[in-house]
Amino acid sequence: MIWIELAITLLALYLGARIGGLGMGITGGLGVAVLCFGFGLSPGSAPISVMLIILAAVSAASALEAARGMEWLVQLSERLLRRYPKAVTFLGPLVTYGMTLSVGTGHTVYVIQPIIADVARKTGIRPERPLAASSVASQLGITASPLSAAIAWLVTSFEDRGIPYTLGDILTVTVLSTLCGLLAAATLQTFVGKDLDKDPEYLRRMADPKLRAEIEGHDASLLGRELPAAAKRSVGIFFLGLLCIVFLGMVPEARPVADAATGKVVGMGSIIQMSLLSTAAAIVLLCQVDAKAMVAGPVFKAGMSAVVAIFGIAWLADTFVTNNLEIIKPAIEEMVTQYQWLFAFAFFLVSIIVNSQAATARMLGPLAFQLGVAPATLIGIYPSIYAYYFIPNYPSDLATVNFDRTGTTRIGKYLLNHSFMLPGLICTWVSVGVGLLLASLIL
């Protein structure tokens, strides 16, 4: 029966991926219903804590967006890119990575990618090189952001199990390792494809007067926009909230006591939720933000889609795994016991399907603990929870293809030979290798 149940689980995920948007969430819920009513399985645990953290993060990011603080950050990034245009293949990914690291969501990439494409073309650099790496970097940053649900899940899981690693320990490894992976990918990207003036697709488009006018007349700059003083203020408030989370994650003694009898402090899940909601409230109150504008922005809409998706996906996976754990665990226990780092491939394969780092961690993380994967090893391989560039159906990758009017960033004829494959693989596996090394030396 396990194979039939697995087939139903995968079919639900496949149908959700085909629907897109909220699809994987709602078909995940359908899969839970089929497994419970059709096969007598007990429903697993819905990822409530992860969902609440995402909701809190989306609230803070939406307030920042409504106050136009996000635009100010993009303007700062654009000034950097246009000041050093020849370094765009390195600076572009660093900018998108930094934005995700700071804000906790990769959806800011949609604003900066047109600027990266514009800078690259005007400098004569093949846009595919910085654009593909930047799209990958924007999602890789989630595995190292203190505001992301994926990192929050790992921190709270360690605390619940009495594992002494703090948020600071985790970020030391994940930030350094993912930066190494990003820089390695950017270096290789400088050699990808023909130079722009020799690319046949670009030359074909430039030979067409209509396409040439569209390419040359496109200006993605945000530098001319006037922003209110509240925009800068909102950024200051937002980063103050971020610093509070990092500080309280690194210094548990500074948190309120949750249980006077045991001296146990408030968990990081609650700390992150309180900090982010307080940050959102401070931005709204001190920057005169219209709360209605928060729910109308793209960050809020994308965030709500992520909540529904993780709800259904993680609930379905937990239902399947917990009811079949006695069969699954012995099948892979010996292999993982001997070579614990091989669990990275399990993370990698699941991420390709579910398109979410937090959902991947929530689905397989408990199994990693049950199989005895060492906490330090788990931190080292954590970047492998991002692999959904493998099949180029994620919105940021598809949008990046459309942003490149030169036609150099593309989805290949055979689906897997696309622009994001090389930087994605390099980012993931260099990050994992460096992460394992750092974890063995530091933790």
Coordinates of C-alpha atoms in Angstrom, one line a residue:
M1 CA 0.0 0.0 0.0
I2 CA 2.9 2.4 0.6
W3 CA 3.6 2.6 -3.1
I4 CA -0.1 3.5 -3.8
E5 CA 0.0 6.1 -1.1
L6 CA 3.3 7.5 -2.4
A7 CA 1.8 7.7 -5.9
I8 CA -1.2 9.6 -4.6
T9 CA 1.1 12.0 -2.7
L10 CA 3.3 12.6 -5.8
L11 CA 0.2 13.0 -8.0
A12 CA -1.2 15.6 -5.7
L13 CA 2.1 17.6 -5.9
Y14 CA 2.2 17.2 -9.6
L15 CA -1.4 18.5 -10.1
G16 CA -0.6 21.4 -7.8
A17 CA 2.5 22.3 -9.8
R18 CA 0.5 22.3 -13.0
I19 CA -2.2 24.5 -11.5
G20 CA 0.4 27.0 -10.1
G21 CA -0.2 29.7 -7.5
L22 CA -2.3 28.2 -4.7
G23 CA -2.4 24.9 -6.5
M24 CA 0.1 22.9 -4.5
G25 CA -1.6 24.0 -1.3
I26 CA -5.1 23.0 -2.2
T27 CA -4.1 19.7 -3.9
G28 CA -2.0 18.9 -0.9
G29 CA -5.2 19.2 1.2
L30 CA -7.0 17.0 -1.3
G31 CA -4.2 14.4 -1.0
V32 CA -4.6 14.4 2.8
A33 CA -8.3 13.8 2.4
V34 CA -7.8 10.9 0.0
L35 CA -5.1 9.3 2.3
C36 CA -7.3 9.6 5.4
F37 CA -10.7 8.7 4.0
G38 CA -9.5 6.3 1.3
F39 CA -6.7 4.5 3.1
G40 CA -7.4 5.0 6.8
L41 CA -4.2 7.1 7.5
S42 CA -4.2 9.4 10.5
P43 CA -3.8 13.1 9.4
G44 CA -0.3 14.4 10.1
S45 CA 0.5 17.7 11.8
A46 CA -0.1 20.9 9.8
P47 CA 3.0 23.3 9.9
I48 CA 1.2 25.9 12.1
S49 CA 4.4 27.5 13.5
V50 CA 6.0 27.8 10.0
M51 CA 2.8 29.4 8.7
L52 CA 2.6 31.9 11.5
I53 CA 6.2 32.9 11.0
I54 CA 5.6 33.4 7.3
L55 CA 2.5 35.5 8.1
A56 CA 4.4 37.7 10.5
A57 CA 7.3 38.1 8.0
V58 CA 4.9 39.0 5.2
S59 CA 3.2 41.6 7.4
A60 CA 6.5 43.3 8.1
A61 CA 7.7 43.2 4.5
S62 CA 4.3 44.4 3.3
A63 CA 4.4 47.4 5.6
L64 CA 7.9 48.2 4.4
E65 CA 6.7 47.9 0.8
A66 CA 3.7 50.1 1.5
A67 CA 5.9 52.8 3.1
R68 CA 8.0 52.6 -0.1
G69 CA 11.0 51.5 1.9
M70 CA 11.5 48.7 -0.5
E71 CA 11.8 51.2 -3.4
W72 CA 14.5 53.1 -1.5
L73 CA 16.5 49.8 -1.0
V74 CA 16.2 49.1 -4.7
Q75 CA 17.4 52.6 -5.5
L76 CA 20.5 52.1 -3.4
S77 CA 21.1 48.8 -5.2
E78 CA 20.7 50.4 -8.5
R79 CA 23.2 53.2 -7.7
L80 CA 25.7 50.5 -6.8
L81 CA 25.1 48.5 -10.0
R82 CA 25.3 51.6 -12.3
R83 CA 28.4 52.9 -10.5
Y84 CA 30.3 49.6 -11.2
P85 CA 28.5 48.2 -14.3
K86 CA 31.4 46.0 -15.5
A87 CA 31.1 44.0 -12.2
V88 CA 27.3 43.4 -12.7
T89 CA 27.8 39.6 -12.9
F90 CA 29.0 39.6 -9.3
L91 CA 27.2 42.6 -7.9
G92 CA 23.8 41.5 -9.3
P93 CA 23.7 38.2 -7.4
L94 CA 25.1 39.9 -4.3
V95 CA 22.3 42.5 -4.4
T96 CA 19.5 40.0 -4.8
Y97 CA 21.0 37.7 -2.2
G98 CA 21.4 40.7 0.2
M99 CA 17.9 41.8 -0.3
T100 CA 16.5 38.3 0.5
L101 CA 18.8 38.0 3.5
S102 CA 17.5 41.3 4.8
V103 CA 13.8 41.0 4.0
G104 CA 13.3 37.3 4.3
T105 CA 11.6 36.8 0.9
G106 CA 13.0 36.3 -2.6
H107 CA 10.1 38.2 -4.2
T108 CA 12.1 41.5 -4.2
V109 CA 13.9 40.1 -7.2
Y110 CA 11.2 41.2 -9.5
V111 CA 12.0 44.8 -8.9
I112 CA 15.8 44.6 -9.3
Q113 CA 16.1 42.1 -12.3
P114 CA 15.0 44.6 -15.0
I115 CA 17.7 47.0 -13.7
I116 CA 20.4 44.2 -13.8
A117 CA 19.3 43.4 -17.4
D118 CA 19.5 47.0 -18.4
V119 CA 23.0 47.6 -16.8
A120 CA 24.3 44.4 -18.4
R121 CA 23.1 45.2 -21.9
K122 CA 24.3 48.8 -21.9
T123 CA 27.7 47.6 -20.7
G124 CA 27.9 45.0 -23.4
I125 CA 27.7 42.0 -21.0
R126 CA 25.6 39.0 -21.9
P127 CA 22.6 39.6 -19.6
E128 CA 22.1 35.9 -19.0
R129 CA 25.3 35.8 -16.9
P130 CA 24.2 38.1 -14.1
L131 CA 20.4 37.5 -14.5
A132 CA 20.5 33.7 -14.0
A133 CA 22.9 33.9 -11.1
S134 CA 20.8 36.7 -9.5
S135 CA 17.6 34.8 -9.7
V136 CA 19.2 31.8 -8.1
A137 CA 20.9 34.0 -5.5
S138 CA 17.6 35.5 -4.5
Q139 CA 16.2 32.1 -3.5
L140 CA 19.5 30.8 -2.0
G141 CA 19.4 33.7 0.4
I142 CA 16.3 32.2 2.1
T143 CA 18.5 29.4 3.5
A144 CA 20.6 32.1 5.3
S145 CA 18.0 34.7 6.3
P146 CA 17.1 35.1 10.0
L147 CA 13.6 36.2 8.8
S148 CA 12.9 33.2 6.7
A149 CA 10.6 30.4 7.8
A150 CA 13.2 27.8 6.8
I151 CA 15.8 29.1 9.2
A152 CA 13.1 29.7 11.9
W153 CA 12.1 26.1 11.6
L154 CA 15.6 24.9 12.2
V155 CA 16.2 27.2 15.2
T156 CA 12.9 26.2 16.9
S157 CA 13.6 22.5 16.2
F158 CA 16.9 22.7 17.9
E159 CA 15.4 24.5 20.9
D160 CA 12.6 22.0 21.2
R161 CA 15.1 19.1 21.2
G162 CA 17.5 20.8 23.6
I163 CA 20.2 21.1 21.0
P164 CA 22.6 24.0 22.1
Y165 CA 23.1 25.6 18.7
T166 CA 21.7 29.2 18.5
L167 CA 20.6 31.3 15.6
G168 CA 24.1 32.8 15.5
D169 CA 25.7 29.4 15.1
I170 CA 23.4 28.6 12.2
L171 CA 23.8 31.9 10.4
T172 CA 27.6 31.8 10.8
V173 CA 27.6 28.6 8.7
T174 CA 24.8 29.2 6.3
V175 CA 25.7 32.8 5.4
L176 CA 29.4 32.1 4.8
S177 CA 28.7 28.9 2.9
T178 CA 26.0 30.4 0.7
L179 CA 28.2 33.4 -0.1
C180 CA 30.9 31.1 -1.2
G181 CA 28.5 29.2 -3.4
L182 CA 27.2 32.4 -4.8
L183 CA 30.6 33.8 -5.7
A184 CA 31.7 30.5 -7.2
A185 CA 28.6 30.5 -9.4
A186 CA 29.1 34.2 -10.4
T187 CA 32.7 33.4 -11.4
L188 CA 31.7 30.6 -13.7
Q189 CA 28.9 32.7 -15.1
T190 CA 31.5 35.1 -16.5
F191 CA 32.4 32.4 -19.0
V192 CA 28.8 31.3 -19.9
G193 CA 27.6 31.7 -23.5
K194 CA 28.9 33.9 -26.3
D195 CA 29.6 37.6 -25.7
L196 CA 26.5 39.7 -26.3
D197 CA 27.8 41.2 -29.6
K198 CA 28.2 37.6 -31.0
D199 CA 25.0 36.0 -29.7
P200 CA 22.9 35.0 -32.8
E201 CA 19.5 35.5 -31.0
Y202 CA 20.5 39.0 -29.9
L203 CA 21.8 39.9 -33.4
R204 CA 18.6 38.6 -34.9
R205 CA 16.5 40.8 -32.6
M206 CA 18.7 43.9 -33.3
A207 CA 18.2 43.3 -37.0
D208 CA 14.5 43.7 -36.6
P209 CA 13.7 47.4 -36.3
K210 CA 10.7 46.9 -34.1
L211 CA 12.5 44.6 -31.6
R212 CA 15.6 46.9 -31.7
A213 CA 13.5 49.9 -30.7
E214 CA 11.9 47.9 -27.9
I215 CA 15.3 46.8 -26.6
E216 CA 17.0 50.2 -26.8
G217 CA 14.0 52.1 -25.6
H218 CA 13.6 50.1 -22.5
D219 CA 14.7 52.0 -19.3
A220 CA 14.2 50.2 -16.0
S221 CA 15.7 52.9 -13.8
L222 CA 14.1 53.9 -10.5
L223 CA 16.6 56.6 -9.7
G224 CA 14.3 59.4 -10.9
R225 CA 11.5 58.6 -8.5
E226 CA 10.9 60.9 -5.5
L227 CA 10.3 59.0 -2.3
P228 CA 8.9 60.4 1.0
A229 CA 11.0 60.7 4.1
A230 CA 9.0 57.9 5.6
A231 CA 10.6 55.5 3.1
K232 CA 14.0 55.8 4.8
R233 CA 12.4 55.8 8.2
S234 CA 10.6 52.5 7.5
V235 CA 13.9 50.9 6.4
G236 CA 15.5 51.9 9.7
I237 CA 12.6 50.5 11.7
F238 CA 12.6 47.3 9.7
F239 CA 16.3 46.7 10.2
L240 CA 16.0 47.5 13.9
G241 CA 13.4 44.6 14.1
L242 CA 15.8 42.4 12.2
L243 CA 18.7 43.2 14.6
C244 CA 16.4 42.4 17.6
I245 CA 15.6 38.9 16.2
V246 CA 19.3 38.2 15.6
F247 CA 20.3 39.4 19.0
L248 CA 17.6 37.4 20.8
G249 CA 18.4 34.4 18.8
M250 CA 22.1 34.6 19.7
V251 CA 21.5 35.5 23.4
P252 CA 18.7 33.3 24.7
E253 CA 19.2 34.8 28.2
A254 CA 17.8 38.1 27.0
R255 CA 14.4 36.6 26.2
P256 CA 11.4 36.6 28.7
V257 CA 11.0 33.5 30.9
A258 CA 8.2 31.3 29.7
D259 CA 8.2 28.8 32.6
A260 CA 9.3 30.1 36.0
A261 CA 9.6 26.6 37.4
T262 CA 12.1 25.4 34.8
G263 CA 13.6 28.7 33.8
K264 CA 12.8 28.0 30.1
V265 CA 12.7 31.1 28.0
V266 CA 10.3 32.0 25.2
G267 CA 11.0 30.0 22.0
M268 CA 12.5 31.6 18.9
G269 CA 9.3 30.9 16.9
S270 CA 7.3 33.2 19.2
I271 CA 10.1 35.7 19.3
I272 CA 10.3 36.0 15.5
Q273 CA 6.5 36.4 15.3
M274 CA 6.3 39.0 18.0
S275 CA 9.3 41.0 16.6
L276 CA 8.0 41.0 13.0
L277 CA 4.4 42.0 13.9
S278 CA 5.8 44.7 16.2
T279 CA 8.0 45.9 13.4
A280 CA 5.0 46.0 11.0
A281 CA 3.0 48.0 13.6
A282 CA 5.8 50.5 14.2
I283 CA 6.1 51.1 10.4
V284 CA 2.4 51.6 10.1
L285 CA 2.2 54.0 13.1
L286 CA 5.4 56.0 12.6
C287 CA 5.4 56.2 8.8
Q288 CA 1.7 56.9 8.2
V289 CA 1.2 53.8 6.2
D290 CA -2.3 53.0 4.9
A291 CA -2.9 49.5 6.2
K292 CA -5.1 48.8 3.2
A293 CA -2.2 49.4 0.9
M294 CA -0.3 46.6 2.6
V295 CA -2.7 43.9 1.4
A296 CA -2.7 45.3 -2.2
G297 CA 1.0 44.9 -2.8
P298 CA 2.7 42.0 -4.6
V299 CA 4.7 41.0 -1.4
F300 CA 1.5 40.3 0.5
K301 CA -0.2 38.4 -2.3
A302 CA 2.9 36.2 -2.9
G303 CA 3.3 35.6 0.8
M304 CA -0.3 34.5 1.2
S305 CA 0.2 32.1 -1.7
A306 CA 3.3 30.7 0.1
V307 CA 1.3 30.1 3.3
V308 CA -1.4 28.1 1.5
A309 CA 1.2 26.2 -0.4
I310 CA 3.2 25.2 2.7
F311 CA 0.0 24.4 4.5
G312 CA -1.1 21.8 2.0
I313 CA 2.3 20.5 1.0
A314 CA 3.8 20.0 4.4
W315 CA 0.5 18.5 5.8
L316 CA 0.4 16.0 3.0
A317 CA 4.0 15.0 3.4
D318 CA 3.7 14.7 7.2
T319 CA 0.6 12.5 6.8
F320 CA 2.4 10.1 4.4
V321 CA 5.7 10.0 6.3
T322 CA 4.4 9.6 9.8
N323 CA 2.0 6.8 8.8
N324 CA 4.8 4.9 6.9
L325 CA 7.8 5.7 9.1
E326 CA 8.3 2.1 10.2
I327 CA 8.9 1.2 6.5
I328 CA 10.7 4.3 5.4
K329 CA 13.2 4.6 8.3
P330 CA 14.9 1.2 8.0
A331 CA 15.2 1.6 4.2
I332 CA 17.5 4.6 4.5
E333 CA 18.8 4.4 8.1
E334 CA 21.9 2.4 7.3
M335 CA 23.0 4.6 4.4
V336 CA 22.5 7.8 6.3
T337 CA 24.1 6.5 9.5
Q338 CA 27.3 5.8 7.5
Y339 CA 27.3 8.9 5.4
Q340 CA 25.0 11.5 7.1
W341 CA 25.8 14.1 4.4
L342 CA 23.9 12.0 1.9
F343 CA 20.7 13.3 3.4
A344 CA 21.4 16.5 1.4
F345 CA 20.3 14.5 -1.7
A346 CA 16.9 13.8 0.0
F347 CA 16.5 17.5 0.7
F348 CA 17.5 18.3 -2.9
L349 CA 15.1 15.9 -4.6
V350 CA 12.1 17.0 -2.4
S351 CA 12.8 20.7 -3.0
I352 CA 12.6 20.1 -6.8
I353 CA 9.0 18.9 -6.3
V354 CA 7.6 21.2 -3.6
N355 CA 9.2 24.6 -4.6
S356 CA 9.6 25.7 -1.1
Q357 CA 12.6 25.7 1.3
A358 CA 10.4 25.9 4.4
A359 CA 8.1 23.1 3.2
T360 CA 11.1 20.9 2.3
A361 CA 12.6 21.4 5.8
R362 CA 9.3 20.8 7.5
M363 CA 8.7 17.6 5.4
L364 CA 12.1 16.0 5.8
G365 CA 13.7 17.7 8.9
P366 CA 11.9 15.5 11.5
L367 CA 13.0 12.4 9.6
A368 CA 16.6 13.6 9.7
F369 CA 16.4 13.9 13.5
Q370 CA 14.9 10.5 13.8
L371 CA 17.6 8.9 11.6
G372 CA 20.2 10.5 13.9
V373 CA 21.7 13.0 11.5
A374 CA 24.0 15.2 13.6
P375 CA 22.8 18.7 14.1
A376 CA 26.1 20.2 12.8
T377 CA 25.8 18.1 9.7
L378 CA 22.2 19.2 9.3
I379 CA 23.3 22.9 9.4
G380 CA 26.1 22.2 6.9
I381 CA 23.8 20.6 4.3
Y382 CA 20.9 23.0 4.9
P383 CA 21.5 24.9 1.6
S384 CA 20.4 21.8 -0.2
I385 CA 16.7 22.6 0.7
Y386 CA 16.8 24.9 -2.3
A387 CA 16.7 23.0 -5.6
Y388 CA 13.6 24.2 -7.4
Y389 CA 15.7 25.9 -10.1
F390 CA 16.2 22.4 -11.5
I391 CA 12.9 22.5 -13.3
P392 CA 12.5 26.1 -14.4
N393 CA 8.8 26.6 -13.4
Y394 CA 9.3 29.0 -10.4
P395 CA 7.9 32.5 -11.0
S396 CA 11.2 34.3 -10.4
D397 CA 13.0 32.2 -13.0
L398 CA 10.2 32.6 -15.6
A399 CA 10.0 36.4 -14.9
T400 CA 13.8 36.6 -15.4
V401 CA 13.5 35.1 -18.8
N402 CA 10.9 37.8 -19.7
F403 CA 13.0 40.6 -18.3
D404 CA 15.9 39.7 -20.7
R405 CA 14.8 41.4 -23.9
T406 CA 18.0 40.3 -25.6
G407 CA 16.9 36.7 -25.5
T408 CA 20.1 35.4 -23.9
T409 CA 18.3 34.0 -20.8
R410 CA 16.2 31.1 -21.9
I411 CA 14.5 27.9 -21.2
G412 CA 16.1 25.2 -23.4
K413 CA 14.5 23.0 -25.9
Y414 CA 14.9 20.0 -23.6
L415 CA 13.6 21.8 -20.5
L416 CA 16.6 21.0 -18.3
N417 CA 19.1 22.7 -20.5
H418 CA 18.2 26.2 -19.2
S419 CA 20.0 29.2 -18.0
F420 CA 19.5 28.6 -14.3
M421 CA 20.8 25.0 -14.1
L422 CA 24.6 25.7 -13.9
P423 CA 24.5 28.6 -11.4
G424 CA 21.9 26.7 -9.4
L425 CA 23.9 23.5 -9.1
I426 CA 27.1 25.4 -8.3
C427 CA 25.4 27.5 -5.6
T428 CA 23.8 24.5 -4.0
W429 CA 26.7 22.0 -3.9
V430 CA 29.5 24.5 -3.2
S431 CA 27.4 25.9 -0.4
V432 CA 26.9 22.3 1.0
G433 CA 30.6 21.5 0.7
V434 CA 31.7 24.7 2.4
G435 CA 28.9 24.3 5.0
L436 CA 30.0 20.9 6.0
L437 CA 33.6 22.1 6.3
L438 CA 32.6 25.1 8.4
A439 CA 30.3 23.1 10.6
S440 CA 33.1 20.6 11.3
L441 CA 35.5 23.5 12.2
I442 CA 33.2 25.8 14.1
L443 CA 30.4 23.8 15.7

